[in-house]
mmCIF file of C-alpha atoms in Angstrom:
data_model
loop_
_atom_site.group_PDB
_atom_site.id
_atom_site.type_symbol
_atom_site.label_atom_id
_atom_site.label_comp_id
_atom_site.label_asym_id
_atom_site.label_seq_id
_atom_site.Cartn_x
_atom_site.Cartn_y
_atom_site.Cartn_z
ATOM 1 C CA UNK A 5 14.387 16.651 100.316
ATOM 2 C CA UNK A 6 13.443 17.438 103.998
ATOM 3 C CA UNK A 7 16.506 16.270 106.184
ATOM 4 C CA UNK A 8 14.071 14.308 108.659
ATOM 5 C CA UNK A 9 13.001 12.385 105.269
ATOM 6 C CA UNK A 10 16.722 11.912 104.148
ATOM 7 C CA UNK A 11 18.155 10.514 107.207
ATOM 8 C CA UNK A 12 15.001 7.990 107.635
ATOM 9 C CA UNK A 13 15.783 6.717 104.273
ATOM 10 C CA UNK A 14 19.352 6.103 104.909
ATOM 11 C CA UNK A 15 18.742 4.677 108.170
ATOM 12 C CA UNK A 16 16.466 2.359 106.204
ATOM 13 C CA UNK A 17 19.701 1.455 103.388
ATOM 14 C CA UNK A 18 21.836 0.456 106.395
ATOM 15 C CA UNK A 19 18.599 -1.798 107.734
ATOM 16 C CA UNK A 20 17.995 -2.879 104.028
ATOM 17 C CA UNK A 21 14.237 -2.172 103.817
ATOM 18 C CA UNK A 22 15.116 0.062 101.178
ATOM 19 C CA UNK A 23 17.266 -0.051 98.400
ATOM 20 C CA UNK A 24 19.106 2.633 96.279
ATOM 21 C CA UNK A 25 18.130 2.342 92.563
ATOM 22 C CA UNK A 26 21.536 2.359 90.326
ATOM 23 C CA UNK A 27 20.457 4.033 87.380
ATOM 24 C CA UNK A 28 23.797 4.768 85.677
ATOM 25 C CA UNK A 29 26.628 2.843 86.574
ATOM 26 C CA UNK A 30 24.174 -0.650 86.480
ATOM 27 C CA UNK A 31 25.519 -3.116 84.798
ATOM 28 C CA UNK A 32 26.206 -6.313 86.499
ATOM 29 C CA UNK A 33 23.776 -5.139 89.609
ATOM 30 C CA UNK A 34 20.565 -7.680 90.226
ATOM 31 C CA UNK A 35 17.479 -6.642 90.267
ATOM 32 C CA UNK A 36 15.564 -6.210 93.775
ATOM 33 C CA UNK A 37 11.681 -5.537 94.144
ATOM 34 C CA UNK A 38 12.660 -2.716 96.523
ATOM 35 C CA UNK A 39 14.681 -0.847 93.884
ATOM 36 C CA UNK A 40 11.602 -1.524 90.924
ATOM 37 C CA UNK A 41 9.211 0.219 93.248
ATOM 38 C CA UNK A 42 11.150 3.380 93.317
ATOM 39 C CA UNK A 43 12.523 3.519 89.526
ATOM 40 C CA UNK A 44 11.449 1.331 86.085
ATOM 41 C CA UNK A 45 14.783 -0.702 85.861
ATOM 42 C CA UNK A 46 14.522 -2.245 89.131
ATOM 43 C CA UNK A 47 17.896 -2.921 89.558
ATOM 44 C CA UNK A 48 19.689 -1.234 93.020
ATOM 45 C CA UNK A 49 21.635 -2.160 96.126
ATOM 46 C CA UNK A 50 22.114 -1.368 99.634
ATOM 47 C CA UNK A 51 25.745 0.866 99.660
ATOM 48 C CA UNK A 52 26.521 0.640 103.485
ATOM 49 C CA UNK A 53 29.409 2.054 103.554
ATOM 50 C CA UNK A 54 28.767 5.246 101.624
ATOM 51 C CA UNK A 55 24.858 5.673 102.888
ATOM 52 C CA UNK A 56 26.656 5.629 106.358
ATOM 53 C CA UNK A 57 29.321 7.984 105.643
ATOM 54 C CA UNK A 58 26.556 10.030 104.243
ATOM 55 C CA UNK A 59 23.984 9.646 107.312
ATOM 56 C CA UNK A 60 27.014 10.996 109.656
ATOM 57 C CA UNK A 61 27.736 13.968 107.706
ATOM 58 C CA UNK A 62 23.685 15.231 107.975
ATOM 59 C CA UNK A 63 23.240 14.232 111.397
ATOM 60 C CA UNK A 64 26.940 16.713 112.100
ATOM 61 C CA UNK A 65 25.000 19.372 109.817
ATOM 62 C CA UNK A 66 22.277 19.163 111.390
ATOM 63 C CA UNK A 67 24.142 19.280 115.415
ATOM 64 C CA UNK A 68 26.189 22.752 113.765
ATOM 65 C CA UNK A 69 22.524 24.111 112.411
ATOM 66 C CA UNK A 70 21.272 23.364 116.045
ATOM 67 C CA UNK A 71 24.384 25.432 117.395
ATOM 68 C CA UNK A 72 23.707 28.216 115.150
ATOM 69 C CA UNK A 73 20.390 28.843 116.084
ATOM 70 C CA UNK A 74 18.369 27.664 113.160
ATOM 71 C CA UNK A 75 14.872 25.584 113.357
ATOM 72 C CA UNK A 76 16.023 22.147 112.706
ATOM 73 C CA UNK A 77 12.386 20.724 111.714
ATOM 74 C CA UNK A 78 12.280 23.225 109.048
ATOM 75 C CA UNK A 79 15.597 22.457 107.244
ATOM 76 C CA UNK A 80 15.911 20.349 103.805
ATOM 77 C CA UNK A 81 18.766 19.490 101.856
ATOM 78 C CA UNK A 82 19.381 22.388 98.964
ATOM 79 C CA UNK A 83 22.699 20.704 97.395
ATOM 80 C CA UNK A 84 24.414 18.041 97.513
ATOM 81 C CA UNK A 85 27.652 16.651 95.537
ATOM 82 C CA UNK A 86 30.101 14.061 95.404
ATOM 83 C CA UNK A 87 33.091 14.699 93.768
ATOM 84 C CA UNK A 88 36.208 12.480 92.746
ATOM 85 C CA UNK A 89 39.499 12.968 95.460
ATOM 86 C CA UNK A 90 42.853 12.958 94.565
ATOM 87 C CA UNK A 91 43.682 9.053 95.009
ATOM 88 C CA UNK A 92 45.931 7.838 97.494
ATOM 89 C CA UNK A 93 48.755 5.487 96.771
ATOM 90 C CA UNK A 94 49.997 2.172 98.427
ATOM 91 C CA UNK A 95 52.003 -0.544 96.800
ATOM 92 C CA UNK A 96 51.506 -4.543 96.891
ATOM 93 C CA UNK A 97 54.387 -6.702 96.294
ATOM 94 C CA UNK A 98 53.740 -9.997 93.766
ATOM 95 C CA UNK A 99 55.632 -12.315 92.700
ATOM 96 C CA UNK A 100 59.053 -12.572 90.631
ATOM 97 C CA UNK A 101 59.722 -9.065 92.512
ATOM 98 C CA UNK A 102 57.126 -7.275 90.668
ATOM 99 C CA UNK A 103 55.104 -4.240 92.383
ATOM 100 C CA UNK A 104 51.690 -2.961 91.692
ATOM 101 C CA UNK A 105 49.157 0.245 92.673
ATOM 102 C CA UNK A 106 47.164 -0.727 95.504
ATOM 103 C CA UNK A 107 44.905 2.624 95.196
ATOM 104 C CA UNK A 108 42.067 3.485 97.100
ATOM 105 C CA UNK A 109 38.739 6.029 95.855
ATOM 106 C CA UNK A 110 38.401 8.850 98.180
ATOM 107 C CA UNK A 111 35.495 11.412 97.382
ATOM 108 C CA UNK A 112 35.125 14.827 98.394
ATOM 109 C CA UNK A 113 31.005 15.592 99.982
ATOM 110 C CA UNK A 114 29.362 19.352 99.402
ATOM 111 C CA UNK A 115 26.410 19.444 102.023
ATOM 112 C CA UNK A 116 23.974 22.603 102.213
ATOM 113 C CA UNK A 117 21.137 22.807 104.152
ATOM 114 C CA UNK A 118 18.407 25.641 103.817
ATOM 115 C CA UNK A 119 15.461 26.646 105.913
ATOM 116 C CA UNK A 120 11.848 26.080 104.420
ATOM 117 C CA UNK A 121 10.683 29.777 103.706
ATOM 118 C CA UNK A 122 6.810 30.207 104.606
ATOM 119 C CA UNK A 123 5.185 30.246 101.540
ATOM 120 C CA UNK A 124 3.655 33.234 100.584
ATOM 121 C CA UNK A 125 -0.208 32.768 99.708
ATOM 122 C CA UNK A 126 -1.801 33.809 96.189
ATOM 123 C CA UNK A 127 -4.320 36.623 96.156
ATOM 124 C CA UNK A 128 -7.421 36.044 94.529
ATOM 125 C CA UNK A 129 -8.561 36.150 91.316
ATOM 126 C CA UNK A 130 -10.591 39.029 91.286
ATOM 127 C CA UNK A 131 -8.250 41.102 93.104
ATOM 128 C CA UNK A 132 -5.840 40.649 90.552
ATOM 129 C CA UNK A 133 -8.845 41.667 87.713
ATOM 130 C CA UNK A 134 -8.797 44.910 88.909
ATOM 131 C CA UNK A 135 -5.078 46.389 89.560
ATOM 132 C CA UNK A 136 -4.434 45.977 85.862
ATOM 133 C CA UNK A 137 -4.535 48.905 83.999
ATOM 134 C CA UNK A 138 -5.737 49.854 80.394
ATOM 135 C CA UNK A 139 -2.784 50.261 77.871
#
């Protein structure tokens, strides 16, 4: 995906004129007429948090692809991961003395961005009729 295209679509999440399609991890989420024109089930939401966590992290790879010299217009997202964090531990105190996790979800983000290579154009038919050769 182009990264013009990607951060216009997450700058639409966060204004909710668009919504994210949940296609795996769906049960329990309502249906929305903004998630059933994108994908069959219809059901998404609008992740704030996350769509802006990912928004900053293209619009910083996008600042250090300016710095190294590359053309920004031409540059599309290649990869991109999420990955589970090690989680990070609190405690909450309860009643009759008792103490439970208080945990919270941390994520690790892979981000590469490539250049659009030109594309290189097909010869013609004909031209290709006559390199082959005779077996």
């Amino acid at each position: 995906m182009p990264l013009d295209k990607a951060k216009r679509y997450l700058e639409d999440v966060l204004a909710h004129k668009q919504a994210i399609p949940f296609t795996r991890f769906c049960r329990g989420v309502g249906r929305t007429a903004q998630a059933k024109n994108r994908h069959s089930n219809g059901q998404g939401r609008w992740p704030v948090k996350s769509a802006g966590f990912i928004l900053d992290l293209l619009k910083n790879a996008e600042s250090n692809a300016e710095v190294k010299g590359l053309d920004v217009d031409s540059l599309f997202i290649s990869h991109i991961q999420v990955n589970q964090a090690q989680k990070q531990r609190r405690r909450t105190y309860r009643a009759h003395g008792r103490i439970n996790p208080y945990m919270s979800h941390p994520c690790h983000i892979e981000l590469t961005l490539s250049e659009k290579e030109e594309s290189v154009k097909k010869e013609p038919e004909s031209q290709l009729a006559s390199r082959k050769t005779k077996a």
